[in-house]
Each structure stands twice: as C-alpha cells, then as structure tokens.
mmCIF file of C-alpha atoms in Angstrom:
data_model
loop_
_atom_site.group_PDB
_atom_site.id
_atom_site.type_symbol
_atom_site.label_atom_id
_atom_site.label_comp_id
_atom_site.label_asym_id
_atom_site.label_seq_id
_atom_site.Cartn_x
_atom_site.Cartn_y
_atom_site.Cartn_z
ATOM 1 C CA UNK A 61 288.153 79.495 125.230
ATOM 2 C CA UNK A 62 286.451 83.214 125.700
ATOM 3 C CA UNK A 63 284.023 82.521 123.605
ATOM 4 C CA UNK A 64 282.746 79.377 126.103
ATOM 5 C CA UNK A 65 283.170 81.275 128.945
ATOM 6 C CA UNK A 66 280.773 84.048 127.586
ATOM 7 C CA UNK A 67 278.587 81.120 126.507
ATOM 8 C CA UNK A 68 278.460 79.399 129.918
ATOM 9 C CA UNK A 69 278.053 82.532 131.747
ATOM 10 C CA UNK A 70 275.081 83.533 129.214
ATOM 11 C CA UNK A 71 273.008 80.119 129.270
ATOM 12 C CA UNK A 72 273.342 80.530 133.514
ATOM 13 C CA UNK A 73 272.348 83.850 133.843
ATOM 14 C CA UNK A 74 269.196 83.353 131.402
ATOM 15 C CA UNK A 75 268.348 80.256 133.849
ATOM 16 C CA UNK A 76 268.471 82.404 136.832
ATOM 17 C CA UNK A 77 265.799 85.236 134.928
ATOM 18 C CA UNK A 78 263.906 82.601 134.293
ATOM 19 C CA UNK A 79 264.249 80.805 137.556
ATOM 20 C CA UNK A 80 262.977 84.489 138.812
ATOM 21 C CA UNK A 81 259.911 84.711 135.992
ATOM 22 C CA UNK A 82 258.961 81.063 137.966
ATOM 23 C CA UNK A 83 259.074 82.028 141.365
ATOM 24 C CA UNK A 84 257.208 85.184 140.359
ATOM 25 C CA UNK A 85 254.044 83.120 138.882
ATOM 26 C CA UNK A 86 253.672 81.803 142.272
ATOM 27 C CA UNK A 87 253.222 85.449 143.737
ATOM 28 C CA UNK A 88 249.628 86.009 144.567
ATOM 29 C CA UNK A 89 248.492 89.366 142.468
ATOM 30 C CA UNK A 90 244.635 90.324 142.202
ATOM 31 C CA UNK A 91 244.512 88.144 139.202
ATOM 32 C CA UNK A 92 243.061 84.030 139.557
ATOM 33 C CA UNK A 93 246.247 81.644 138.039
ATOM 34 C CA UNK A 94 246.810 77.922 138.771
ATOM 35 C CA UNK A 95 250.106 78.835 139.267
ATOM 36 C CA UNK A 96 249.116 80.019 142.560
ATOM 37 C CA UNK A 97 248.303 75.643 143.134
ATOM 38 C CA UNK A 98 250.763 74.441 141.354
ATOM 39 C CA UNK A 99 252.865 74.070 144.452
ATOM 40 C CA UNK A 100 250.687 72.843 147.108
ATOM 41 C CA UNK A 101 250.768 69.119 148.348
ATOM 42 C CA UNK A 102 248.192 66.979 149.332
ATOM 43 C CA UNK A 103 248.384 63.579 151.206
ATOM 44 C CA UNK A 104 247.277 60.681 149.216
ATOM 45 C CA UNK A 105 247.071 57.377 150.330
ATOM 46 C CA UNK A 106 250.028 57.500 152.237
ATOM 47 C CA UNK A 107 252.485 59.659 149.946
ATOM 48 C CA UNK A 108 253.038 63.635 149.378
ATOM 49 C CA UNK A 109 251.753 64.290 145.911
ATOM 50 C CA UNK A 110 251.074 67.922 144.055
ATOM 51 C CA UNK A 111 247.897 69.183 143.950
ATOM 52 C CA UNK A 112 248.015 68.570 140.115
ATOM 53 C CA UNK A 113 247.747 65.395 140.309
ATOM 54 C CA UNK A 114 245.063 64.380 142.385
ATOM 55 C CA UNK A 115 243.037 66.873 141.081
ATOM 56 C CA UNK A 116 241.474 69.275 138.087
ATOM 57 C CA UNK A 117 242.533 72.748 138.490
ATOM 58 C CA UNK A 118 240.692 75.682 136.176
ATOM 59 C CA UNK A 119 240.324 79.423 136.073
ATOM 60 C CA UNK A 120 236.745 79.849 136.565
ATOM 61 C CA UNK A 121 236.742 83.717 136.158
ATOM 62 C CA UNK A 122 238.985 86.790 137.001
ATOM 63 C CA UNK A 123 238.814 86.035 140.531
ATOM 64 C CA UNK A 124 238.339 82.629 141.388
ATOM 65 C CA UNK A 125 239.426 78.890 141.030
ATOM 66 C CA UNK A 126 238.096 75.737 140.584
ATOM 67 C CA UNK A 127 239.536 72.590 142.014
ATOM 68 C CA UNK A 128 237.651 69.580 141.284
ATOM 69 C CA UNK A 129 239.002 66.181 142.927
ATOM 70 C CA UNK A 130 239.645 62.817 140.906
ATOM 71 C CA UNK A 131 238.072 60.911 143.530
ATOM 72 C CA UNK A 132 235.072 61.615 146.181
ATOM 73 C CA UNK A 133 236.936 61.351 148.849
ATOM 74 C CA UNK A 134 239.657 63.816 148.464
ATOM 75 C CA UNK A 135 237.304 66.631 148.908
ATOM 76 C CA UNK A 136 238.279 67.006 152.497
ATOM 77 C CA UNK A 137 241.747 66.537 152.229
ATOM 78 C CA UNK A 138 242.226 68.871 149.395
ATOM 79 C CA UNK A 139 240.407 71.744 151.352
ATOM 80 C CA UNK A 140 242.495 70.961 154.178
ATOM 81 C CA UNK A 141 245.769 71.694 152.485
ATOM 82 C CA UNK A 142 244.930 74.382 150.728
ATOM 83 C CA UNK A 143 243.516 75.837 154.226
ATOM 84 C CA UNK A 144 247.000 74.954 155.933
ATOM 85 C CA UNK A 145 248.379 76.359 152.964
ATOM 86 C CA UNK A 146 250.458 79.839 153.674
ATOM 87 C CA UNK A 147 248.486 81.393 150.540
ATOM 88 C CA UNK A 148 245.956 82.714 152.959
ATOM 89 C CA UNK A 149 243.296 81.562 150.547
ATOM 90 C CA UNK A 150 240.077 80.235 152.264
ATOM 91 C CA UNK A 151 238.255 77.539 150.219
ATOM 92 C CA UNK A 152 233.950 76.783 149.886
ATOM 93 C CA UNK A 153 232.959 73.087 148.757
ATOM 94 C CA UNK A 154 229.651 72.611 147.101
ATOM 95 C CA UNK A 155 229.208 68.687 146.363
ATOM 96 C CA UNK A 156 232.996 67.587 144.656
ATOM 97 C CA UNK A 157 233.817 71.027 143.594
ATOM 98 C CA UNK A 158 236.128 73.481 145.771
ATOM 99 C CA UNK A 159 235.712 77.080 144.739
ATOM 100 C CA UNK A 160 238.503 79.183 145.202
ATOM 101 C CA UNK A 161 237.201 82.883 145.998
ATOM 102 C CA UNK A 162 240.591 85.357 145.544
ATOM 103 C CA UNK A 163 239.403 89.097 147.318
ATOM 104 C CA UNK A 164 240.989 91.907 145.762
ATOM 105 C CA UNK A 165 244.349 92.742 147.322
ATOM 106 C CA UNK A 166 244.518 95.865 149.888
ATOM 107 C CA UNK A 167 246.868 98.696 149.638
ATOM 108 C CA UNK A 168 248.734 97.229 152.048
ATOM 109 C CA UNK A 169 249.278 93.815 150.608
ATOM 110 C CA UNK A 170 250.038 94.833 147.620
ATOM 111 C CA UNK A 171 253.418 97.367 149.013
ATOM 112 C CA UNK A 172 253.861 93.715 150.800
ATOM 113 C CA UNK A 173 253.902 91.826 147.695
ATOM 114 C CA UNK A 174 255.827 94.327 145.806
ATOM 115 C CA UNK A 175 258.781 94.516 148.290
ATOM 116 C CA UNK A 176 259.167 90.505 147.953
ATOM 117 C CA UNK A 177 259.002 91.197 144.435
ATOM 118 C CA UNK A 178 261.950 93.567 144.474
ATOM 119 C CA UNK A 179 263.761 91.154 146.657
ATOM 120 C CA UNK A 180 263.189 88.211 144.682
ATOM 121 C CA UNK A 181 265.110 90.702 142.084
ATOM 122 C CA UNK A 182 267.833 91.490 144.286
ATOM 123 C CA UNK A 183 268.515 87.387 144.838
ATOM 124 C CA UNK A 184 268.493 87.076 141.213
ATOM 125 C CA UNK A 185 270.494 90.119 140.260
ATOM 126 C CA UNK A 186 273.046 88.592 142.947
ATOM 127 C CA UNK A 187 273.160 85.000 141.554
ATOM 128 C CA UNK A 188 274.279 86.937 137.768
ATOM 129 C CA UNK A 189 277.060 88.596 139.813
ATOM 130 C CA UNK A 190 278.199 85.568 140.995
ATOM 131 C CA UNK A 191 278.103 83.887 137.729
ATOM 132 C CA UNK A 192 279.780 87.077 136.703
ATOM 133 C CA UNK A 193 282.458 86.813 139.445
ATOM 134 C CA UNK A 194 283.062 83.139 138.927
ATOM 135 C CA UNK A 195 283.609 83.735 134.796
ATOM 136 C CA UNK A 196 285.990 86.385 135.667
ATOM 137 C CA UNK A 197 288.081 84.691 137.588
ATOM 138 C CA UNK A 198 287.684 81.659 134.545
ATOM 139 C CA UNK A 199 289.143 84.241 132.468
ATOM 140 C CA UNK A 200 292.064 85.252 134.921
ATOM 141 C CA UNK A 201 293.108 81.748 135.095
ATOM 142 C CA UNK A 202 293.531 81.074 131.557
ATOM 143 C CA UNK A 203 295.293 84.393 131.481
ATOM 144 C CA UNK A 204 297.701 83.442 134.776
ATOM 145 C CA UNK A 205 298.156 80.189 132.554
ATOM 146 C CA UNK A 206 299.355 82.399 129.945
ATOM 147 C CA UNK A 207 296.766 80.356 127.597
ATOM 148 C CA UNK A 208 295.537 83.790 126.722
ATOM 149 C CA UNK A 209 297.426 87.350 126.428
ATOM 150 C CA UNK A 210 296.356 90.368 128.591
ATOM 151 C CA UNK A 211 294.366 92.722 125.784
ATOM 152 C CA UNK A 212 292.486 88.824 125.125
ATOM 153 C CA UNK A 213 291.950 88.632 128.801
ATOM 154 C CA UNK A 214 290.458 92.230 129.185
ATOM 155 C CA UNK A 215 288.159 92.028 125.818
ATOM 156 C CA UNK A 216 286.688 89.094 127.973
ATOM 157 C CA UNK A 217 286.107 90.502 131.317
ATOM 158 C CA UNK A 218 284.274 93.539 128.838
ATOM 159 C CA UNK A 219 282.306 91.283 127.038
ATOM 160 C CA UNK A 220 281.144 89.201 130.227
ATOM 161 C CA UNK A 221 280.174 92.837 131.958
ATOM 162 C CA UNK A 222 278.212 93.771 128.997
ATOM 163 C CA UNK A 223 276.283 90.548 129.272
ATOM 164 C CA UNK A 224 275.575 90.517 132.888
ATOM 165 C CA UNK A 225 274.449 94.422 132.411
ATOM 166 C CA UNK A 226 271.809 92.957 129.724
ATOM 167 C CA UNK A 227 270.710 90.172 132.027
ATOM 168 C CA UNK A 228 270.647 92.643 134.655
ATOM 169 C CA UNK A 229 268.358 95.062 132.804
ATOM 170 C CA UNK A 230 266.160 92.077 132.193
ATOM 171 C CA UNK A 231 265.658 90.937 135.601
ATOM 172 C CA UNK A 232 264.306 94.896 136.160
ATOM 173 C CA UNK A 233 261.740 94.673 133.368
ATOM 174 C CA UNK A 234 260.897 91.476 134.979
ATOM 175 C CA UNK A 235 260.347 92.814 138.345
ATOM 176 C CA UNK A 236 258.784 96.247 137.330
ATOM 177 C CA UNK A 237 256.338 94.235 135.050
ATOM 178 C CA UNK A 238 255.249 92.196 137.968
ATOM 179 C CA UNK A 239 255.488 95.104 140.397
ATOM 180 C CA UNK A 240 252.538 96.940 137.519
ATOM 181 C CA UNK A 241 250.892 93.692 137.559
ATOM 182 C CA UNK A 242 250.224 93.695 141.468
ATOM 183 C CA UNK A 243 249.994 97.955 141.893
ATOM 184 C CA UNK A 244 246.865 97.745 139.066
ATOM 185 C CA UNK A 245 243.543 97.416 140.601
#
C-alpha cells in the first residue's frame, strides 16, 4: 500500500519537472531553438494547425531561424503569425524562405526572463507539494482505516518528504541551469 503511494507520488512529481523542463524550452534565451516555433499556429485552409506542420523549421546558425513553407503561398501567412506572435520576433522573407533574425537579449530582458523562470519554478515546486499533500493524506486514510499501524503510517509520510525534497532540489537545478543559460552573453 506505502510502497504505491510513494510510487504514485514519484511518477507525478517527475511529470511535473519535466512538464517545467518543457515550458522552459519555449523561453526565449540568446540562443536560436525551434522550440521557440514549436507552439505557434498558423491558419491553413480553414483550420488552426502548428507551425510544424505546414512548414520546415531549421537552426540556421547561433542566432537565427529558418522557416521554409510547404507550399508558395503560405509565405504570407506564416510571417503573419509569427509577427502576431507574442515572441516579439520580427521576420525577413527572401523568395519562400523566412529568416528568423534573434538580437542578443538586453540586461533588462534577460532579469525579465529570469524572474518568469523562477516563477515557472515556484508553480512547479507548488504542484510537488500538492502531490505531496494529497499522498499524505492517502497515507492518513489507510492509517484512520486502521489498514496500516501508526510507526507504518509515519515511515510513509518520511519517505514521501524525502522524495518531494529530491524532486524539489531538481526543479532548482532546473531553474538555475536555465537562469545560467539566459544570464551568459
């Protein structure tokens, strides 16, 4: 019974680091990623699609991106919606080619960027308490059932601390690795 409690509370806290390492990939930092795409719609022929799939998207270099339409056509669209875009990235077409141009992030930005960063940890590190919370009270419940005895009960609620504490450390290396990322110029 413990031991599927711990479990259950492990495999959801390791989802929510990694639902964190996702949303992170999407944060802007001086470096060129299609992540920074990945996310953006476009209009086609009448239905909401992702940029993905209407479209090639590459790395061309450090700083820039390449997005190169399937079809003619979408040229105008695509620039449109990455212009509408809140990325704040401004695109240049030459022929069926959009070049994505990414400036170097100022001083200020990047302090901007870094506090989102910390509170995308904070929503994280909140979402492990609650898993936390809720396998606690899992664990009082057998215990109030008398399914379990008390010392059973507290070796539970120690074991389910220590793993939140590791998750918790993790979600800090996540954030101060991305925090380095953005701070280094």
């Amino acid at each position: 019974m413990l031991e599927e409690i711990n479990k259950n509370a492990q495999t959801r806290m390791a989802k929510s680091v990694e639902s964190l390492r996702h949303d992170l990939t999407h944060l802007r930092t001086g470096r060129a990623s299609v992540a920074l795409v990945d996310q953006l719609i476009v209009p086609y022929y009448g239905s909401d699609v992702p940029l993905t799939q209407v479209a090639n998207v590459a790395v061309a270099d450090a700083r820039s991106l390449t997005i190169t339409p399937f079809e003619k056509p979408m040229v105008a669209v695509v620039e449109k919606a990455i212009l509408g875009s809140n990325l704040g990235l401004t695109p240049t077409t030459v022929g069926a080619v959009i070049r994505i141009n990414l400036p170097a992030l100022t001083e200020e930005r990047r302090k901007e960027l870094s506090k989102q960063v910390a509170g995308e940890g904070e929503n994280a590190k909140v979402a492990i308490r609650n898993i936390r919370r809720d396998s606690i009270h899992q664990v009082k419940e057998l215990l109030k059932d008398k399914q379990i005895s008390e010392d059973e009960a507290h070796r539970g609620e120690d074991d389910i601390q220590k793993v939140t504490d590791k998750f918790v450390k993790e979600v800090d290396a996540v954030v101060k690795n991305k925090e380095d990322e953005l701070m280094a110029i």
